[in-house]
XYZ file of C-alpha atoms in Angstrom:
776
model
C 27.783 -7.246 19.820
C 26.302 -9.088 22.795
C 26.949 -12.401 21.041
C 30.577 -11.426 20.399
C 31.221 -10.184 23.958
C 29.993 -13.473 25.353
C 32.161 -15.594 23.069
C 35.261 -13.451 22.503
C 37.311 -14.986 25.385
C 36.721 -18.492 24.006
C 37.553 -17.340 20.464
C 40.734 -15.654 21.740
C 41.802 -18.813 23.575
C 41.042 -21.165 20.679
C 42.778 -18.900 18.182
C 45.907 -18.429 20.300
C 46.139 -22.125 21.183
C 45.649 -23.112 17.538
C 48.346 -20.681 16.393
C 50.768 -21.973 19.056
C 50.036 -25.627 18.240
C 50.132 -24.998 14.489
C 53.499 -23.338 14.807
C 54.747 -26.293 16.836
C 53.641 -28.768 14.157
C 55.244 -26.651 11.445
C 58.504 -26.443 13.410
C 58.621 -30.218 13.844
C 57.953 -30.635 10.115
C 60.876 -28.315 9.321
C 58.742 -25.441 8.011
C 60.432 -22.822 10.157
C 59.068 -19.893 8.166
C 55.472 -21.090 8.632
C 56.091 -21.745 12.339
C 57.488 -18.254 12.855
C 54.584 -16.695 10.948
C 52.013 -18.498 13.115
C 53.789 -17.630 16.371
C 54.221 -13.986 15.325
C 50.497 -13.828 14.533
C 49.677 -15.189 17.974
C 52.025 -12.686 19.604
C 50.548 -9.754 17.673
C 47.029 -10.895 18.685
C 48.042 -11.029 22.353
C 49.810 -7.682 22.132
C 46.777 -5.934 20.618
C 44.363 -7.281 23.225
C 46.632 -6.728 26.227
C 47.273 -3.170 25.012
C 43.489 -2.634 24.854
C 43.061 -3.948 28.419
C 45.887 -1.725 29.674
C 44.418 1.412 28.096
C 41.015 0.564 29.574
C 42.516 0.149 33.058
C 44.326 3.484 32.796
C 41.079 5.139 31.680
C 39.430 3.774 34.828
C 42.337 5.104 36.946
C 43.115 1.573 38.070
C 46.609 0.138 38.463
C 47.215 -2.943 36.338
C 49.909 -5.508 35.714
C 48.739 -5.978 32.117
C 51.430 -3.468 31.191
C 54.011 -6.210 31.828
C 52.278 -8.452 29.307
C 52.357 -5.594 26.762
C 56.102 -5.101 27.258
C 56.808 -8.852 27.220
C 54.915 -9.364 23.951
C 56.403 -6.272 22.308
C 59.883 -7.319 23.441
C 59.383 -10.850 22.115
C 58.513 -9.443 18.681
C 61.472 -7.087 18.797
C 64.123 -9.697 19.607
C 62.547 -12.457 17.536
C 61.402 -14.713 20.405
C 58.242 -15.694 18.566
C 57.541 -18.947 20.469
C 57.855 -17.171 23.833
C 55.401 -14.488 22.637
C 52.887 -17.113 21.531
C 53.152 -18.867 24.918
C 52.489 -15.586 26.760
C 49.450 -15.003 24.540
C 48.026 -18.445 25.414
C 48.561 -17.718 29.122
C 46.642 -14.460 28.840
C 43.867 -16.114 26.829
C 43.423 -18.921 29.354
C 43.103 -16.384 32.168
C 40.461 -14.371 30.344
C 38.553 -17.554 29.489
C 38.487 -18.654 33.126
C 37.068 -15.314 34.259
C 34.520 -15.300 31.424
C 33.316 -18.802 32.302
C 32.688 -17.763 35.887
C 30.742 -14.678 34.785
C 28.735 -16.697 32.246
C 27.756 -19.163 34.950
C 26.455 -16.341 37.133
C 24.524 -14.922 34.160
C 23.018 -18.327 33.413
C 21.943 -18.897 37.017
C 20.381 -15.439 37.181
C 18.582 -15.959 33.884
C 17.120 -19.252 35.112
C 15.978 -17.592 38.333
C 14.278 -14.769 36.445
C 12.592 -17.193 34.028
C 11.090 -19.080 37.001
C 9.648 -15.917 38.566
C 5.841 -16.336 38.819
C 3.974 -14.009 36.483
C 0.356 -14.893 37.340
C -1.770 -16.460 40.059
C -5.177 -18.116 40.329
C -7.344 -16.501 42.979
C -10.361 -18.256 44.447
C -13.472 -16.056 44.699
C -16.287 -18.199 46.065
C -16.871 -20.983 43.537
C -14.998 -19.072 40.825
C -11.258 -19.112 40.145
C -9.838 -16.017 38.431
C -6.459 -15.730 36.771
C -4.766 -12.479 37.802
C -1.287 -10.921 37.425
C 0.848 -11.792 40.428
C 1.227 -8.075 41.209
C -2.498 -7.945 42.076
C -2.278 -10.579 44.837
C -2.976 -9.117 48.289
C -2.432 -10.643 51.746
C -5.505 -12.677 52.654
C -6.284 -13.841 49.108
C -6.884 -17.582 48.698
C -4.828 -18.860 45.757
C -5.054 -22.199 43.972
C -1.654 -23.734 43.169
C -1.902 -26.641 40.753
C 0.410 -29.607 40.349
C 3.750 -28.472 38.937
C 2.960 -24.784 39.443
C 5.210 -22.330 41.276
C 3.817 -20.819 44.474
C 3.464 -17.143 43.448
C 3.707 -15.443 46.878
C 4.498 -16.382 50.465
C 1.482 -17.982 52.124
C -0.039 -20.598 54.398
C -1.382 -23.899 53.051
C -4.980 -24.797 53.821
C -4.390 -28.517 53.276
C -1.360 -30.787 53.497
C 0.793 -30.444 50.402
C 4.108 -31.650 48.975
C 6.539 -29.085 47.572
C 9.816 -29.053 45.662
C 11.865 -26.373 47.464
C 15.126 -26.908 45.565
C 15.007 -23.437 43.983
C 15.383 -21.898 47.458
C 17.207 -24.525 49.506
C 19.153 -26.511 46.896
C 17.755 -29.757 48.326
C 16.119 -31.964 45.668
C 13.909 -34.042 47.983
C 10.237 -32.899 48.163
C 9.078 -31.543 51.517
C 5.629 -32.212 52.981
C 3.943 -29.169 54.478
C 1.036 -29.959 56.827
C -2.170 -27.952 56.876
C -1.567 -24.522 58.345
C 2.175 -24.506 57.621
C 3.917 -21.606 55.904
C 5.148 -22.008 52.327
C 7.471 -19.651 50.462
C 7.150 -18.269 46.963
C 9.324 -19.909 44.348
C 8.708 -23.484 45.503
C 6.912 -25.903 43.180
C 3.799 -27.856 44.105
C 4.922 -31.475 43.723
C 1.570 -32.940 44.850
C -2.116 -32.442 44.074
C -3.581 -28.922 43.802
C -3.632 -27.032 47.093
C -5.137 -23.780 48.363
C -2.756 -21.206 49.830
C -3.676 -18.084 51.838
C -1.383 -15.244 50.741
C 0.535 -13.673 53.636
C 2.513 -11.144 51.563
C 2.484 -9.380 48.224
C 4.600 -10.543 45.299
C 7.227 -7.809 45.701
C 7.733 -8.673 49.374
C 7.872 -12.444 48.909
C 10.874 -14.681 49.351
C 11.550 -15.528 45.711
C 11.492 -11.917 44.548
C 14.048 -11.157 47.238
C 16.302 -14.035 46.146
C 16.299 -12.760 42.549
C 17.197 -9.245 43.721
C 19.998 -10.597 45.894
C 21.529 -12.570 43.025
C 21.304 -9.549 40.730
C 22.986 -7.364 43.325
C 25.664 -9.951 44.085
C 26.430 -10.313 40.394
C 26.566 -6.570 39.838
C 29.027 -6.024 42.664
C 31.279 -8.956 41.846
C 31.746 -8.352 38.113
C 34.127 -7.124 36.937
C 36.126 -8.830 39.621
C 38.343 -6.624 41.821
C 41.688 -8.246 41.167
C 44.113 -8.846 43.946
C 46.727 -8.070 41.297
C 45.778 -4.405 41.355
C 47.160 -4.074 44.881
C 50.527 -5.448 43.834
C 50.762 -3.613 40.520
C 52.133 -0.415 42.023
C 55.117 -2.360 43.389
C 55.509 -5.274 40.985
C 55.537 -3.333 37.701
C 58.392 -0.945 38.681
C 60.373 -3.868 40.144
C 60.005 -5.870 36.941
C 60.978 -2.968 34.726
C 63.975 -2.157 36.886
C 65.205 -5.748 36.854
C 64.721 -6.028 33.072
C 66.580 -2.761 32.556
C 69.485 -3.863 34.776
C 69.717 -7.213 32.949
C 69.777 -5.440 29.583
C 72.398 -2.961 30.759
C 74.688 -5.593 32.282
C 74.426 -8.124 29.431
C 74.201 -5.545 26.657
C 71.409 -7.562 25.051
C 67.649 -6.874 24.984
C 67.023 -10.643 24.982
C 67.809 -10.736 28.727
C 65.220 -8.012 29.348
C 62.606 -9.877 27.295
C 63.337 -13.089 29.230
C 62.718 -11.227 32.504
C 59.449 -9.777 31.183
C 58.215 -13.153 29.904
C 58.638 -14.929 33.246
C 57.257 -11.864 35.031
C 53.856 -12.198 33.314
C 51.784 -12.197 36.524
C 49.190 -14.902 35.894
C 49.353 -16.040 39.550
C 48.036 -12.586 40.384
C 45.624 -12.378 37.470
C 44.160 -15.855 37.984
C 45.060 -17.528 41.271
C 43.741 -14.894 43.672
C 40.393 -14.466 41.855
C 39.994 -18.257 41.628
C 40.454 -18.602 45.405
C 38.064 -15.748 46.190
C 35.459 -16.988 43.723
C 35.770 -20.459 45.202
C 35.077 -18.957 48.624
C 31.964 -17.237 47.283
C 30.790 -20.567 45.886
C 31.442 -22.402 49.161
C 29.550 -19.745 51.117
C 26.551 -19.976 48.795
C 26.329 -23.717 49.461
C 25.612 -23.065 53.142
C 23.007 -20.412 52.361
C 25.195 -17.289 52.554
C 25.221 -14.840 49.625
C 28.409 -12.752 49.711
C 28.192 -9.798 47.349
C 31.597 -10.004 45.734
C 35.237 -10.597 46.542
C 35.677 -7.305 48.385
C 32.851 -8.250 50.777
C 34.371 -11.708 51.307
C 37.757 -10.229 52.210
C 36.153 -7.665 54.536
C 34.215 -10.466 56.241
C 37.469 -12.347 56.760
C 39.037 -9.286 58.391
C 36.221 -8.673 60.909
C 37.146 -8.497 64.609
C 34.014 -7.141 66.359
C 30.472 -8.370 65.641
C 27.428 -6.275 66.575
C 23.959 -7.844 66.620
C 20.455 -6.513 66.491
C 18.104 -8.485 68.766
C 14.720 -9.006 67.130
C 14.922 -11.411 64.221
C 18.654 -11.911 64.689
C 19.316 -13.363 68.130
C 15.599 -14.031 68.571
C 13.273 -15.681 66.081
C 11.747 -12.369 65.067
C 8.273 -13.845 64.982
C 5.977 -14.546 67.939
C 5.511 -18.026 69.344
C 2.907 -19.217 71.823
C 4.292 -19.085 75.361
C 1.192 -20.061 77.359
C -2.600 -20.206 77.370
C -4.576 -18.652 80.217
C -8.226 -19.735 80.349
C -11.110 -17.900 81.974
C -13.187 -19.587 84.699
C -15.749 -22.069 83.323
C -14.151 -21.840 79.862
C -13.259 -24.893 77.766
C -9.920 -26.565 78.479
C -6.773 -24.856 77.134
C -6.272 -27.370 74.257
C -9.853 -26.853 73.080
C -9.508 -23.070 73.230
C -6.263 -23.257 71.233
C -7.820 -25.606 68.653
C -10.758 -23.261 68.034
C -8.573 -20.155 67.814
C -6.035 -21.813 65.499
C -8.781 -23.142 63.247
C -10.108 -19.599 62.808
C -6.611 -18.186 62.265
C -5.843 -20.555 59.394
C -7.333 -18.080 56.927
C -5.808 -14.975 58.505
C -2.724 -13.307 56.950
C -1.871 -11.640 60.272
C 1.666 -12.462 61.555
C 0.279 -13.599 64.919
C -1.924 -16.167 63.183
C 1.066 -18.337 62.278
C 2.014 -18.546 65.950
C -1.333 -20.024 67.004
C -1.632 -22.303 63.975
C 1.916 -23.591 64.456
C 1.382 -24.167 68.196
C -1.802 -26.130 67.582
C -0.141 -28.205 64.893
C 2.864 -29.039 67.104
C 0.482 -30.199 69.857
C -1.267 -32.578 67.470
C -4.611 -30.718 67.539
C -7.048 -31.426 64.718
C -7.908 -28.153 62.976
C -10.914 -27.550 60.742
C -11.503 -24.819 58.190
C -13.684 -21.974 59.489
C -16.696 -20.461 57.745
C -18.324 -17.025 57.672
C -14.990 -15.391 58.590
C -14.649 -11.640 58.559
C -12.202 -9.159 60.022
C -13.293 -6.247 62.190
C -10.621 -3.652 61.461
C -8.860 -2.438 64.566
C -10.321 -5.173 66.738
C -9.761 -8.689 65.414
C -11.223 -11.652 63.578
C -14.427 -13.654 64.033
C -16.084 -16.618 62.379
C -17.542 -20.092 62.835
C -15.525 -23.230 63.556
C -18.073 -25.936 62.960
C -21.088 -24.600 64.850
C -18.981 -22.691 67.409
C -18.665 -18.916 67.170
C -15.061 -17.841 67.784
C -13.706 -14.328 68.161
C -10.016 -13.333 68.389
C -8.603 -9.914 69.108
C -8.061 -7.140 71.612
C -9.056 -7.408 75.272
C -11.722 -4.691 75.149
C -13.437 -6.376 72.171
C -13.480 -9.739 73.947
C -14.000 -8.873 77.618
C -15.625 -5.458 77.453
C -15.308 -3.122 80.416
C -14.962 -5.932 82.993
C -11.700 -6.449 84.864
C -11.802 -10.039 86.158
C -8.960 -11.605 88.100
C -7.832 -13.811 85.212
C -7.527 -10.731 82.966
C -5.358 -8.942 85.538
C -3.213 -12.067 85.772
C -2.725 -12.091 81.983
C -1.729 -8.430 81.923
C 0.707 -8.799 84.823
C 2.380 -11.841 83.283
C 2.587 -10.147 79.880
C 4.238 -7.091 81.436
C 6.763 -9.202 83.374
C 7.685 -11.460 80.449
C 7.454 -8.894 77.653
C 4.707 -10.891 75.890
C 2.034 -9.971 73.373
C -1.537 -10.986 74.166
C -4.416 -12.198 71.991
C -7.798 -12.700 73.653
C -10.417 -15.247 72.597
C -14.167 -15.617 73.050
C -16.160 -18.788 72.427
C -19.872 -18.545 71.711
C -19.917 -14.972 72.907
C -18.208 -15.595 76.279
C -14.581 -14.698 77.137
C -12.589 -17.926 77.064
C -9.055 -16.784 77.829
C -5.910 -15.323 76.308
C -2.784 -16.409 74.482
C 0.595 -15.047 75.572
C 3.057 -14.773 72.685
C 6.794 -14.219 73.029
C 9.781 -13.819 70.718
C 12.102 -16.592 71.955
C 15.873 -16.649 71.627
C 17.076 -18.674 68.664
C 18.325 -22.034 69.944
C 21.368 -21.823 67.671
C 22.330 -18.296 68.827
C 24.413 -19.277 71.919
C 26.289 -21.867 69.860
C 26.885 -19.269 67.150
C 28.405 -16.827 69.664
C 30.742 -19.559 70.941
C 31.709 -20.430 67.360
C 32.515 -16.785 66.597
C 35.041 -16.767 69.428
C 36.558 -19.964 68.037
C 37.069 -18.356 64.603
C 38.834 -15.340 66.144
C 36.166 -12.695 66.796
C 37.429 -10.625 69.757
C 34.230 -8.878 70.868
C 30.458 -9.280 70.463
C 27.879 -6.567 71.170
C 24.077 -6.632 71.307
C 22.663 -3.270 70.166
C 18.879 -2.996 70.172
C 16.013 -0.599 70.489
C 14.322 -2.867 73.032
C 14.158 -1.982 76.711
C 17.124 -2.755 78.932
C 15.699 -5.622 81.029
C 14.718 -7.691 77.994
C 17.966 -6.898 76.174
C 20.081 -7.847 79.193
C 18.227 -11.161 79.516
C 18.820 -12.040 75.871
C 22.447 -10.915 76.132
C 23.079 -13.173 79.119
C 21.428 -16.162 77.436
C 23.426 -15.945 74.207
C 26.658 -14.756 75.833
C 27.550 -11.402 74.244
C 30.284 -9.248 75.747
C 28.218 -6.035 75.946
C 24.579 -4.944 75.699
C 23.464 -1.536 74.360
C 19.683 -1.136 74.864
C 17.107 1.550 74.049
C 19.007 2.530 70.898
C 17.221 4.089 67.933
C 18.738 3.821 64.401
C 20.853 6.954 64.961
C 22.179 5.537 68.239
C 23.051 2.298 66.466
C 25.083 4.259 63.948
C 26.957 5.986 66.768
C 27.676 2.601 68.391
C 29.055 1.221 65.122
C 31.261 4.254 64.582
C 32.612 3.925 68.112
C 33.428 0.240 67.636
C 34.827 0.818 64.133
C 37.321 3.341 65.502
C 39.050 0.539 67.387
C 38.529 -2.528 65.177
C 36.987 -3.799 61.960
C 33.282 -4.375 62.476
C 30.582 -6.765 61.280
C 26.935 -5.767 61.843
C 24.239 -8.467 61.792
C 20.612 -7.390 61.574
C 17.154 -8.001 60.206
C 14.675 -5.219 59.541
C 14.261 -1.813 57.964
C 15.706 0.002 60.966
C 18.948 -1.993 60.632
C 19.693 -0.849 57.071
C 21.692 2.293 58.039
C 23.753 0.320 60.551
C 24.452 -2.445 58.030
C 25.638 0.098 55.496
C 27.856 1.894 58.034
C 29.644 -1.199 59.368
C 32.753 -2.674 57.789
C 30.559 -5.586 56.687
C 26.768 -5.717 56.918
C 25.162 -9.151 57.330
C 21.380 -9.401 56.835
C 19.014 -12.267 57.568
C 16.637 -12.511 54.618
C 15.287 -16.063 54.837
C 11.721 -14.808 55.305
C 11.484 -12.306 52.495
C 12.633 -8.925 51.232
C 13.762 -6.238 53.622
C 15.662 -3.012 53.283
C 18.394 -4.639 55.347
C 19.178 -7.179 52.629
C 19.567 -4.390 50.089
C 22.021 -2.491 52.315
C 24.024 -5.540 53.438
C 27.227 -6.955 51.974
C 26.397 -10.508 53.101
C 22.917 -12.055 53.150
C 21.805 -15.241 54.900
C 19.104 -16.980 52.859
C 18.736 -19.742 55.466
C 16.931 -19.162 58.746
C 19.961 -20.087 60.885
C 22.321 -17.543 62.402
C 25.049 -20.135 63.025
C 25.846 -19.869 59.310
C 27.571 -16.555 60.111
C 30.462 -18.293 61.867
C 30.845 -20.735 58.980
C 30.837 -17.857 56.482
C 33.652 -16.140 58.398
C 35.636 -19.392 58.450
C 35.161 -19.798 54.690
C 36.133 -16.164 54.067
C 39.312 -16.417 56.141
C 40.320 -19.702 54.561
C 39.711 -18.348 51.034
C 41.729 -15.210 51.754
C 44.571 -17.304 53.213
C 44.609 -19.638 50.197
C 44.539 -16.673 47.806
C 47.531 -15.181 49.591
C 49.354 -18.543 49.525
C 48.728 -18.913 45.786
C 49.971 -15.396 45.119
C 53.064 -15.742 47.314
C 54.023 -19.131 45.881
C 53.347 -18.099 42.279
C 54.990 -14.700 42.497
C 57.836 -16.049 44.618
C 58.657 -18.627 41.946
C 58.236 -15.937 39.278
C 60.748 -13.711 41.081
C 63.224 -16.590 41.245
C 62.685 -17.205 37.525
C 63.122 -13.476 36.830
C 66.471 -13.479 38.622
C 67.527 -16.594 36.711
C 66.517 -14.910 33.441
C 68.336 -11.732 34.420
C 71.664 -13.572 34.851
C 71.199 -15.489 31.585
C 70.198 -18.900 32.979
C 66.705 -18.828 31.457
C 66.125 -17.861 27.807
C 62.727 -16.431 26.810
C 61.327 -19.649 25.277
C 62.214 -21.809 28.283
C 61.005 -19.025 30.563
C 57.590 -19.001 28.885
C 57.209 -22.761 29.395
C 58.357 -22.488 33.027
C 55.961 -19.619 33.656
C 53.096 -21.750 32.379
C 54.023 -24.400 34.929
C 54.136 -21.783 37.689
C 50.669 -20.590 36.629
C 49.257 -24.122 36.796
C 50.764 -24.618 40.262
C 49.359 -21.302 41.554
C 45.881 -22.064 40.214
C 46.000 -25.561 41.720
C 46.786 -24.003 45.102
C 43.890 -21.560 44.661
C 41.451 -24.339 43.775
C 41.943 -25.779 47.263
C 39.393 -23.201 48.374
C 36.726 -25.310 46.659
C 37.543 -28.395 48.714
C 35.437 -29.189 51.799
C 36.986 -27.782 54.934
C 36.363 -27.997 58.645
C 33.593 -25.628 59.624
C 32.028 -25.315 63.062
C 29.862 -28.256 62.042
C 29.803 -31.896 62.988
C 28.822 -34.917 60.904
C 25.530 -36.527 61.876
C 24.200 -39.735 60.369
C 20.813 -40.047 58.687
C 19.677 -42.351 61.483
C 20.592 -39.800 64.161
C 18.779 -37.019 62.318
C 15.652 -39.173 61.983
C 15.814 -40.075 65.687
C 16.194 -36.444 66.724
C 13.231 -35.393 64.596
C 11.056 -38.125 66.106
C 12.025 -37.066 69.623
C 11.437 -33.431 68.677
C 7.754 -34.234 68.154
C 7.539 -35.617 71.690
C 9.461 -32.593 72.955
C 6.933 -30.168 71.483
C 4.061 -32.035 73.104
C 5.935 -32.077 76.397
C 6.126 -28.282 76.199
C 2.329 -28.157 76.304
C 2.328 -30.409 79.393
C 4.847 -28.104 81.072
C 2.618 -25.076 80.466
C -0.237 -26.974 82.099
C 1.876 -27.213 85.288
C 1.815 -23.433 85.680
C -1.884 -23.205 84.818
C -2.795 -25.774 87.460
C -0.567 -24.104 90.060
C -2.162 -20.718 89.344
C -5.600 -22.235 89.880
C -4.927 -23.644 93.352
C -6.712 -21.774 96.167
C -6.625 -22.330 99.898
C -10.420 -22.220 100.087
C -12.403 -25.165 98.755
C -9.385 -26.476 96.890
C -10.175 -29.214 94.360
C -7.421 -31.720 93.638
C -8.927 -33.126 90.417
C -6.913 -30.782 88.142
C -3.718 -31.720 89.998
C -4.443 -35.446 89.654
C -5.206 -35.035 85.933
C -1.943 -33.128 85.523
C -0.003 -35.798 87.412
C -1.420 -38.517 85.184
C -0.298 -36.541 82.145
C 3.174 -35.990 83.569
C 3.590 -39.675 84.366
C 2.193 -40.851 81.019
C 3.717 -38.224 78.703
C 6.495 -36.154 80.273
C 8.402 -38.827 82.198
C 8.400 -41.366 79.304
C 9.583 -38.576 76.992
C 12.461 -37.690 79.324
C 13.438 -41.358 79.543
C 13.396 -41.631 75.767
C 15.625 -38.562 75.588
C 17.987 -40.181 78.096
C 18.144 -43.429 76.125
C 18.238 -42.031 72.574
C 18.826 -38.270 72.420
C 21.715 -38.066 74.881
C 23.840 -40.696 73.043
C 23.116 -38.834 69.809
C 24.326 -35.520 71.259
C 27.324 -37.214 72.855
C 28.356 -38.633 69.475
C 28.056 -35.191 67.881
C 29.525 -32.963 70.582
C 31.218 -35.267 73.069
C 30.122 -36.703 76.397
C 30.552 -33.572 78.581
C 27.947 -31.724 76.493
C 25.186 -33.963 77.873
C 26.061 -33.859 81.578
C 23.747 -30.969 82.484
C 20.807 -32.339 80.516
C 21.182 -35.776 82.096
C 21.053 -34.178 85.541
C 17.835 -32.310 84.771
C 16.242 -35.511 83.433
C 16.802 -37.064 86.847
C 15.549 -33.955 88.658
C 12.317 -33.818 86.635
C 11.524 -37.464 87.335
C 12.376 -36.949 91.015
C 10.017 -33.963 91.310
C 7.164 -35.828 89.575
C 7.680 -38.684 92.027
C 7.548 -36.212 94.920
C 4.307 -34.788 93.543
C 2.812 -38.283 93.493
C 3.804 -38.925 97.105
C 2.529 -35.518 98.233
C -0.802 -35.961 96.480
C -1.284 -39.473 97.846
C -0.753 -38.127 101.361
C -3.459 -35.438 101.126
C -7.032 -36.217 102.131
C -9.122 -34.929 99.206
C -12.020 -34.143 101.552
C -9.918 -32.091 103.967
C -7.331 -30.094 102.016
C -5.475 -27.858 104.443
C -3.973 -24.464 103.482
C -0.461 -25.816 104.108
C -1.206 -28.647 101.644
C -2.062 -26.097 98.973
C 1.086 -24.104 99.752
C 3.258 -27.216 99.417
C 1.546 -28.217 96.168
C 2.100 -24.760 94.702
C 5.735 -24.731 95.778
C 6.386 -28.101 94.199
C 4.510 -27.307 90.993
C 6.208 -23.946 90.463
C 9.597 -25.535 91.132
C 8.864 -28.331 88.663
C 7.703 -25.768 86.113
C 10.945 -23.793 86.429
C 13.114 -26.916 86.081
C 11.150 -28.092 83.040
C 11.344 -24.685 81.340
C 15.096 -24.569 81.856
C 15.494 -28.127 80.630
C 13.405 -27.478 77.509
C 15.667 -24.537 76.678
C 18.739 -26.731 77.218
C 17.381 -29.358 74.839
C 16.520 -26.752 72.209
C 20.003 -25.245 72.371
C 22.097 -28.327 73.022
C 20.285 -30.992 71.022
C 17.510 -29.931 68.658
C 19.465 -26.936 67.326
C 21.771 -29.553 65.786
C 19.015 -30.854 63.520
C 18.404 -29.270 60.098
C 15.287 -27.150 59.935
C 13.998 -29.097 56.936
C 14.639 -32.671 55.820
C 17.717 -32.840 53.628
C 19.217 -35.744 51.728
C 22.472 -37.136 53.002
C 25.788 -36.359 51.421
C 27.695 -39.051 49.618
C 29.136 -40.256 52.882
C 25.605 -40.699 54.234
C 26.017 -37.978 56.846
C 24.503 -34.586 57.604
C 26.777 -31.738 58.621
C 25.281 -29.780 61.482
C 26.401 -26.934 63.734
C 28.730 -27.703 66.606
C-alpha cells in the first residue's frame, strides 16, 4: 500500500496522458470508435478519482472545488464530449502529480537527514577509547571524531580541525575550526582525527533539533492547505448557477458542460500552492524554516513584532568585556591565556567566552592537565607547571575585600556583567567581566522591518528596566516592556494582538508560551534544541536575526504572487465561462483553452522561485576577504582598548608611575592607529560600495578623533617630568584616557554594526555572479 500511495499520482498522470494521446492518434487514423473508447476511459478514470477526493473533503468538513471537476466529467460523459473529458482528466492528474512530487522531495530530504543522524560515539577514557551509544554522551566527555565521521554532539575542538558543515549550512566548502572553537553536531570531520569536548547531550544538540524541525515542518505543511478552499464557497455556486442559466437559455446541456469544463479551477488547485511552496523553498535557502503555507501567509500579514531580549536582540551567550588584574599579578594577557587554557576542557557555557576571547587576541593556548571540577565553586588544574583556579570570588579570594575586588563588583553591578575570578599558583590574579552584547545585526534588522512594512516593534523581557531600556535604545524599538515574567509576556501579546496581527521573536524555554500565543512565533534555534523552536511557526537555523526581515519579504512576495496567479487564472476562466455560456466556446475547445490558462497561472506562480530583492546587498569575494582580514585586526584592537581603561584605573596621585602609560601609548601607536588607518583606507570604501557613502561618515569622523586623542596623549606624556608627576598631571591623564576609551568603545560598536555585521559569519562560496549577498 505504501508503494502504491507513493506512485499512484504518477500512474494516474501517465495513464490519463496515454489515453488522451492514444485517442488522438486513433482519431487521426480514422478509428473514431477506438478514439472515443480511449477518451471515455480517461474520463471515467478522472471521474472516479475526483469523486473520491470530493467525498474525502466532505468527510473532513472542508470546502472543495473538486465538485466542479466531478460535474464537468460527468457532464462530458452525458453529452458525449469525450475529448473534453479526457483533457480535464489530464489537467487533474498533472495537478496531483505536482503536489506529490513536492511531498516526495520533502520525504526524501527528511529520510536523508534521519539516516545521517549519529548513532554512536567514541569516548576517550585515559589511553582507552570506548565505543558508546550517542545517548550515553554527557557534557564534559572527550570524544574522538575520525576522518569522515559525523560529530555526534555539540562540542569544542581540542585541536584545529577541518569540517564539512553542508548538512547544516548548505555551503559545500570545508570550514577550518581552530583549537578551542565550537563545533556543532551533524557536521563531518573533513580532516585528520580530532578530539572534541562534548558541551551538550545528543538530544539537545543542533542536528537533533534540525531533524525535529524538518519533521514538524513536513507534518504541518502536508496535506497542503489549499488557497482554493477559501474560494470554493463562492466559486462553486457561481459556476453551477452560470451553467444552469446557460442550459436554460440555450435548451442544451452541452452549454452547461462547456461552462463546467472551463471552470475546472486548476489555477486555484495548482498556482496558489506552487507560489506558497516556492516561498517556503526560498525562505529555507536563507536559513528560515517556515512550518507550512499557513505560517508563511500569517508571517506575510504581520504588523507588530515583539522581541525577547536575551538570545534574540543580544547574543544570548556571554562574551569577555574586560579583565581586571590584582596588584602584583601577571599581565592581563597572561592571566587570560592561563584561564582560557584551563577552560578548554570545560563544558561550562562561560568557558567558551574565555576561550574565544583568548583565541581572538592571538594567545597561544596549551592543553591543561590534572583538571578537576569542584562542584559549586569552579575548576582547577595545571597549565604547564602553573596551577590555575577559576570560579567564584569566595573560592579565589577568601574572606578578604581588597580594593580591586570592590572595583570588580561595582563595575559588574553598573554594567550588568557576570564575573569569573582567577587564581594563579594559589594567589588571586584578577577577574573576568562577561557581558551579553547586543547583536551587531539587530539595529539593521529593526530598520529593515520598518522598510518591509512593520508598523510597531516592542521589546518585552524579564530583565530589569535599566538594561532593557539601554538595549531598546541601541536597536531602536518603539517600546520597551521590562521585568515581565512569562505570564506578563502573554498579556503583552494579547494586548498587541487586539489591535494588530503580531509576530513574536524569542529564544528560550520561557518564550514558548508567548510564541504559541502570537499570530506567528519566530524562534532562534541556531545553537540547538529549545522548547521555543517546538512552539514556533517559523524557526531561524542561522545565527542572524536579520534573516527575519528577509523572511517577511519572501512571505509577502509569495502571497502577492499567489494572489496574482489566482486572479489572472480565475479571471481568464470566468471570461471563458461567459464565452462558453453564450455558445462561443464548445467543450473541446474550452478544455484546450483551460489547459493554456492553467499553464499561464502556474508560470506566474513559479515567479516566486526567482531571486528577488531582499534587504541584502551584493558583496564581492574580494570585499568579503578584506573585511575578514580587517576583522582580525579589529578584535585585537578591542583588547588594546580595554587596556586603556585598566591603565586609567591604575593611575594614582601618589607615587604615580608612568611606565604603564608609556607602554600603552606604544601599543596604541603601533597597533590601534595603524588599524584605524587601514580601516579608513580599505574598510570604509568597502562599506561605501555596499551601503553608500553617507553610511561611512560617522565612522570616518571617529577614526580622526581616535588618532587625534592618541596624538594628544603623546604630547601630554612628553610634557610630564617622570620624576615629578603632579596630581594635576594624573588628573589630566585620567581624563584623556577615559575620554579615549569612551570614543574607542563607541567606534568599535559602530564598526561591528555598520561594517562587520555585513560579513557572513562563516566563509561561504560565491554565487555564480561571484558575489555574496549580505544584509543592508
